[in-house]
Coordinates of C-alpha atoms in Angstrom, one line a residue:
M271 CA 39.0 -24.2 -1.3
R272 CA 40.8 -24.6 -4.6
I273 CA 38.6 -27.6 -5.5
S274 CA 35.4 -25.8 -4.7
R275 CA 36.5 -22.7 -6.7
W276 CA 37.5 -25.0 -9.6
L277 CA 34.0 -26.6 -9.5
A278 CA 32.3 -23.3 -9.2
D279 CA 34.1 -22.0 -12.3
R280 CA 33.4 -25.1 -14.4
W281 CA 30.1 -26.5 -13.1
V282 CA 28.3 -25.6 -16.3
M283 CA 30.8 -27.5 -18.4
I284 CA 30.7 -30.5 -16.1
V285 CA 26.9 -30.6 -16.2
A286 CA 27.0 -30.3 -20.0
L287 CA 29.5 -33.2 -20.3
L288 CA 27.4 -35.4 -18.0
V289 CA 24.3 -34.7 -20.2
L290 CA 26.2 -35.4 -23.4
G291 CA 27.6 -38.6 -21.9
Y292 CA 24.0 -39.7 -20.9
L293 CA 22.7 -38.9 -24.4
S294 CA 25.7 -40.8 -26.0
L295 CA 25.3 -43.9 -23.8
P296 CA 22.7 -45.7 -26.1
I297 CA 24.9 -45.0 -29.1
L298 CA 27.9 -46.5 -27.3
V299 CA 25.9 -49.6 -26.4
V300 CA 24.8 -50.0 -30.1
A301 CA 28.4 -49.6 -31.2
G302 CA 29.6 -52.2 -28.7
L303 CA 26.9 -54.7 -29.7
S304 CA 27.9 -54.4 -33.3
F305 CA 31.1 -56.3 -32.4
N306 CA 29.2 -58.9 -30.4
R307 CA 28.4 -62.5 -31.2
P308 CA 25.2 -63.1 -29.2
S309 CA 24.6 -66.4 -27.5
S310 CA 21.1 -66.7 -29.0
R311 CA 18.9 -64.7 -31.3
L312 CA 16.9 -63.3 -28.4
S313 CA 19.9 -62.4 -26.3
Y314 CA 21.3 -58.9 -26.2
D315 CA 24.1 -59.4 -23.6
F316 CA 27.7 -59.1 -24.7
N317 CA 28.9 -62.6 -25.2
E318 CA 31.9 -62.7 -27.5
F319 CA 33.9 -60.1 -29.5
T320 CA 33.8 -60.6 -33.2
L321 CA 34.3 -58.7 -36.5
D322 CA 32.1 -61.0 -38.5
N323 CA 29.2 -58.6 -38.2
W324 CA 31.2 -55.9 -40.0
R325 CA 32.7 -58.3 -42.5
Q326 CA 29.2 -59.5 -43.5
P327 CA 26.8 -56.6 -43.0
C328 CA 24.4 -58.1 -45.5
A329 CA 24.2 -61.6 -44.0
T330 CA 20.5 -61.0 -43.9
S331 CA 19.5 -60.1 -47.4
D332 CA 16.1 -58.8 -46.4
M333 CA 17.7 -56.3 -44.0
C334 CA 20.0 -54.9 -46.7
D335 CA 17.1 -54.5 -49.1
A336 CA 15.2 -52.6 -46.4
V337 CA 18.2 -50.3 -45.8
V338 CA 18.6 -49.6 -49.5
R339 CA 14.9 -48.8 -49.7
S340 CA 15.0 -46.5 -46.7
V341 CA 18.1 -44.7 -48.2
Q342 CA 16.2 -44.2 -51.5
I343 CA 13.1 -42.9 -49.8
G344 CA 15.2 -40.6 -47.6
F345 CA 17.2 -39.2 -50.5
I346 CA 14.1 -38.4 -52.6
A347 CA 12.2 -36.9 -49.7
T348 CA 15.2 -34.9 -48.6
V349 CA 15.8 -33.4 -52.1
V350 CA 12.1 -32.4 -52.5
A351 CA 11.7 -31.2 -49.0
T352 CA 14.9 -29.2 -49.1
V353 CA 14.0 -27.4 -52.3
L354 CA 10.5 -26.6 -51.3
G355 CA 11.5 -25.7 -47.7
T356 CA 14.3 -23.4 -48.8
L357 CA 12.0 -21.5 -51.3
M358 CA 9.4 -21.2 -48.6
A359 CA 11.9 -19.9 -46.1
F360 CA 13.2 -17.2 -48.5
A361 CA 9.6 -16.2 -49.2
L362 CA 8.7 -15.9 -45.5
V363 CA 11.8 -14.0 -44.5
R364 CA 12.4 -11.8 -47.5
H365 CA 8.9 -10.9 -48.6
R366 CA 5.7 -9.5 -47.0
F367 CA 2.4 -10.8 -48.4
R368 CA -1.1 -11.3 -47.2
G369 CA -1.5 -14.5 -45.2
R370 CA 2.1 -14.6 -44.2
A371 CA 1.2 -15.1 -40.5
G372 CA -1.2 -17.9 -41.4
V373 CA 1.5 -19.7 -43.4
N374 CA 3.9 -19.6 -40.5
V375 CA 1.2 -21.3 -38.3
L376 CA 0.5 -23.9 -41.0
I377 CA 4.3 -24.7 -41.2
F378 CA 4.4 -25.6 -37.5
L379 CA 1.3 -27.9 -37.7
P380 CA 3.2 -30.9 -39.0
M381 CA 5.8 -30.5 -36.3
A382 CA 3.2 -30.2 -33.5
T383 CA 0.8 -32.9 -34.8
P384 CA 1.3 -36.3 -33.3
E385 CA 2.7 -38.8 -35.8
L386 CA -0.2 -41.2 -35.1
V387 CA -2.7 -38.5 -36.2
M388 CA -0.7 -37.6 -39.2
G389 CA -0.2 -41.2 -40.3
T390 CA -3.9 -42.1 -40.0
S391 CA -4.9 -38.8 -41.8
L392 CA -2.6 -39.5 -44.7
L393 CA -3.8 -43.1 -44.9
A394 CA -7.4 -41.9 -45.1
L395 CA -6.4 -39.4 -47.8
F396 CA -4.7 -42.0 -49.9
V397 CA -7.5 -44.5 -49.5
S398 CA -10.2 -42.0 -50.4
A399 CA -8.2 -40.9 -53.4
G400 CA -7.7 -44.5 -54.5
V401 CA -3.9 -44.3 -54.3
P402 CA -2.3 -47.7 -53.6
Q403 CA 0.0 -47.6 -50.6
G404 CA 3.7 -48.3 -51.4
F405 CA 7.0 -46.6 -52.1
W406 CA 5.7 -43.3 -53.4
T407 CA 3.0 -42.8 -50.7
I408 CA 5.9 -43.1 -48.1
V409 CA 7.9 -40.5 -50.1
I410 CA 4.9 -38.1 -50.1
A411 CA 4.3 -38.7 -46.4
H412 CA 7.9 -38.0 -45.5
V413 CA 8.0 -34.9 -47.6
M414 CA 4.9 -33.7 -45.7
F415 CA 6.6 -33.6 -42.3
C416 CA 10.2 -32.9 -43.5
V417 CA 9.3 -29.6 -45.2
S418 CA 8.5 -28.0 -41.8
F419 CA 11.9 -28.8 -40.3
V420 CA 13.7 -27.5 -43.4
V421 CA 11.7 -24.2 -43.3
V422 CA 12.5 -23.6 -39.7
T423 CA 16.2 -24.4 -40.0
V424 CA 16.7 -22.3 -43.1
K425 CA 14.6 -19.4 -41.7
A426 CA 16.9 -19.3 -38.6
R427 CA 19.9 -19.0 -40.9
L428 CA 18.3 -16.3 -43.0
A429 CA 17.2 -14.3 -40.0
G430 CA 20.8 -14.2 -38.7
M431 CA 22.3 -13.1 -42.0
D432 CA 23.5 -9.5 -42.5
R433 CA 21.6 -8.0 -45.4
R434 CA 24.2 -5.3 -45.7
L435 CA 26.5 -7.7 -47.4
E436 CA 24.1 -8.2 -50.2
E437 CA 23.5 -4.5 -50.4
A438 CA 27.2 -3.8 -50.6
A439 CA 27.6 -6.4 -53.4
M440 CA 24.8 -4.7 -55.4
D441 CA 26.4 -1.3 -54.8
L442 CA 29.5 -2.6 -56.5
Y443 CA 27.4 -3.3 -59.6
A444 CA 26.7 -7.0 -59.0
S445 CA 23.5 -8.2 -60.5
E446 CA 20.8 -10.0 -58.5
W447 CA 22.0 -13.4 -59.7
Q448 CA 25.6 -12.6 -59.0
T449 CA 24.7 -11.4 -55.5
F450 CA 22.8 -14.5 -54.8
R451 CA 25.4 -16.9 -56.2
R452 CA 28.5 -15.3 -54.6
I453 CA 27.0 -13.8 -51.4
T454 CA 23.6 -15.1 -50.4
L455 CA 24.0 -18.8 -51.3
P456 CA 27.4 -19.3 -49.6
L457 CA 26.1 -17.7 -46.4
V458 CA 22.9 -19.7 -46.4
L459 CA 24.4 -23.0 -47.6
P460 CA 25.4 -24.3 -44.0
G461 CA 21.7 -23.9 -43.0
I462 CA 20.5 -25.7 -46.1
V463 CA 23.0 -28.5 -45.6
A464 CA 22.0 -28.8 -41.9
A465 CA 18.3 -28.9 -42.9
A466 CA 18.9 -31.6 -45.5
L467 CA 20.8 -33.8 -43.0
L468 CA 18.0 -33.3 -40.5
A469 CA 15.4 -34.2 -43.1
F470 CA 17.2 -37.3 -44.2
S471 CA 17.7 -38.5 -40.6
L472 CA 14.0 -38.0 -39.8
S473 CA 12.9 -39.8 -43.0
F474 CA 15.3 -42.7 -42.5
D475 CA 14.3 -43.1 -38.9
D476 CA 10.5 -42.7 -39.2
F477 CA 8.3 -45.7 -38.3
I478 CA 4.8 -44.6 -37.3
I479 CA 3.8 -42.6 -40.4
T480 CA 5.6 -45.1 -42.6
N481 CA 3.8 -48.0 -41.1
F482 CA 0.4 -46.5 -41.9
N483 CA 1.2 -45.7 -45.5
A484 CA 3.7 -48.4 -46.5
G485 CA 1.4 -51.1 -47.8
T486 CA 3.7 -54.1 -48.6
T487 CA 6.9 -51.9 -48.7
V488 CA 9.3 -52.6 -45.9
T489 CA 11.7 -50.0 -44.7
F490 CA 14.6 -50.4 -42.3
P491 CA 12.7 -49.3 -39.1
M492 CA 9.8 -51.6 -40.1
Y493 CA 12.2 -54.5 -40.6
V494 CA 13.7 -53.9 -37.1
W495 CA 10.2 -53.8 -35.6
G496 CA 9.3 -57.1 -37.3
A497 CA 12.6 -58.7 -36.4
A498 CA 12.3 -57.8 -32.7
Q499 CA 9.6 -60.6 -32.4
R500 CA 12.0 -63.4 -33.6
G501 CA 15.4 -61.8 -32.7
I502 CA 17.2 -58.8 -34.1
P503 CA 20.3 -59.8 -36.0
P504 CA 23.5 -58.1 -34.8
Q505 CA 24.0 -56.6 -38.3
V506 CA 21.3 -54.1 -37.3
N507 CA 23.7 -52.6 -34.8
V508 CA 26.3 -52.4 -37.6
I509 CA 24.0 -50.3 -39.8
G510 CA 23.1 -48.0 -36.9
T511 CA 26.7 -47.5 -36.0
A512 CA 27.7 -46.8 -39.6
M513 CA 24.9 -44.3 -40.1
F514 CA 26.0 -42.4 -37.0
A515 CA 29.6 -42.5 -38.0
I516 CA 28.8 -41.1 -41.5
A517 CA 26.7 -38.3 -40.0
L518 CA 29.4 -37.5 -37.5
L519 CA 32.0 -37.4 -40.3
L520 CA 29.9 -35.0 -42.4
V521 CA 29.4 -32.7 -39.4
G522 CA 33.1 -32.8 -38.6
L523 CA 34.1 -32.0 -42.2
S524 CA 31.6 -29.1 -42.4
S525 CA 33.0 -27.7 -39.1
L526 CA 36.5 -28.1 -40.3
R527 CA 35.7 -26.4 -43.6
G528 CA 34.0 -23.5 -41.8
R529 CA 37.0 -23.1 -39.5
R530 CA 39.4 -23.0 -42.4
E531 CA 37.3 -20.4 -44.2
R532 CA 37.2 -18.2 -41.1
R533 CA 41.0 -18.5 -40.7
A534 CA 41.5 -17.6 -44.4
N535 CA 39.3 -14.6 -44.0
L536 CA 41.2 -13.4 -41.0
L537 CA 44.5 -13.8 -42.8
A538 CA 43.2 -11.9 -45.8
V539 CA 42.3 -8.9 -43.7
P540 CA 45.3 -6.4 -43.8
T541 CA 46.8 -5.4 -40.5
P542 CA 47.1 -1.7 -39.5
Q543 CA 50.8 -1.9 -40.2
A544 CA 50.1 -3.2 -43.7
R545 CA 47.5 -0.5 -44.3
R546 CA 50.0 2.3 -43.4
P547 CA 51.6 3.8 -46.5
S548 CA 55.4 3.4 -46.8

């Protein structure tokens, strides 16, 4: 009876842990293979433990060039998409204008359109305009679909923000710029950072749209796809594990900072005994 009661009280948590474990299983496999010395180039079984893959992550120079190129494309696309998406989210949440409903529909189109269709459409656009495919066509294509995710993420943050905080700041004679810098931006910043991280991960990981508009430019996903035919080097698992660890570290630091700020705010609020005059 105690076991059944314990399971009845915690079955949601147990199911959630099982789902998280299932989703994390491929990541654990990649992390384990990053310490593996395969028996052959086409073998993916765990043969022998080694640290050589981490000591020499750029043993294949073409792979490191592709990684750097993907990071450059992801950084540029993330900055442009974050700026444009944040401005669009503020306009859609804070202002009423003609065509606002249509703009909301258009924002969701890149998210709902299959990547194959978007990739071929952008290729046809670049070819008809006489634009040579390469680094900058990839950046334009990535900005195209990253903006939608940024808008949706920042909109959710703005919709849950209490407008009375801004009104209280302006009642205390703060200007619009001071209110935005001291109240609005700190409250919206976690959503902007989350949107930027999402945009960078989508850009770094994209293959289908990139493959149509890359020309002779090779990104990291395209390198992995090409290397799969002749054997993927184990350093690919090192890059994947490192990227996941960096993302996990950034999320952890952001959560820790938010927890410290909430604790500081709670400590700054005076207790009823402190409010009582002596």
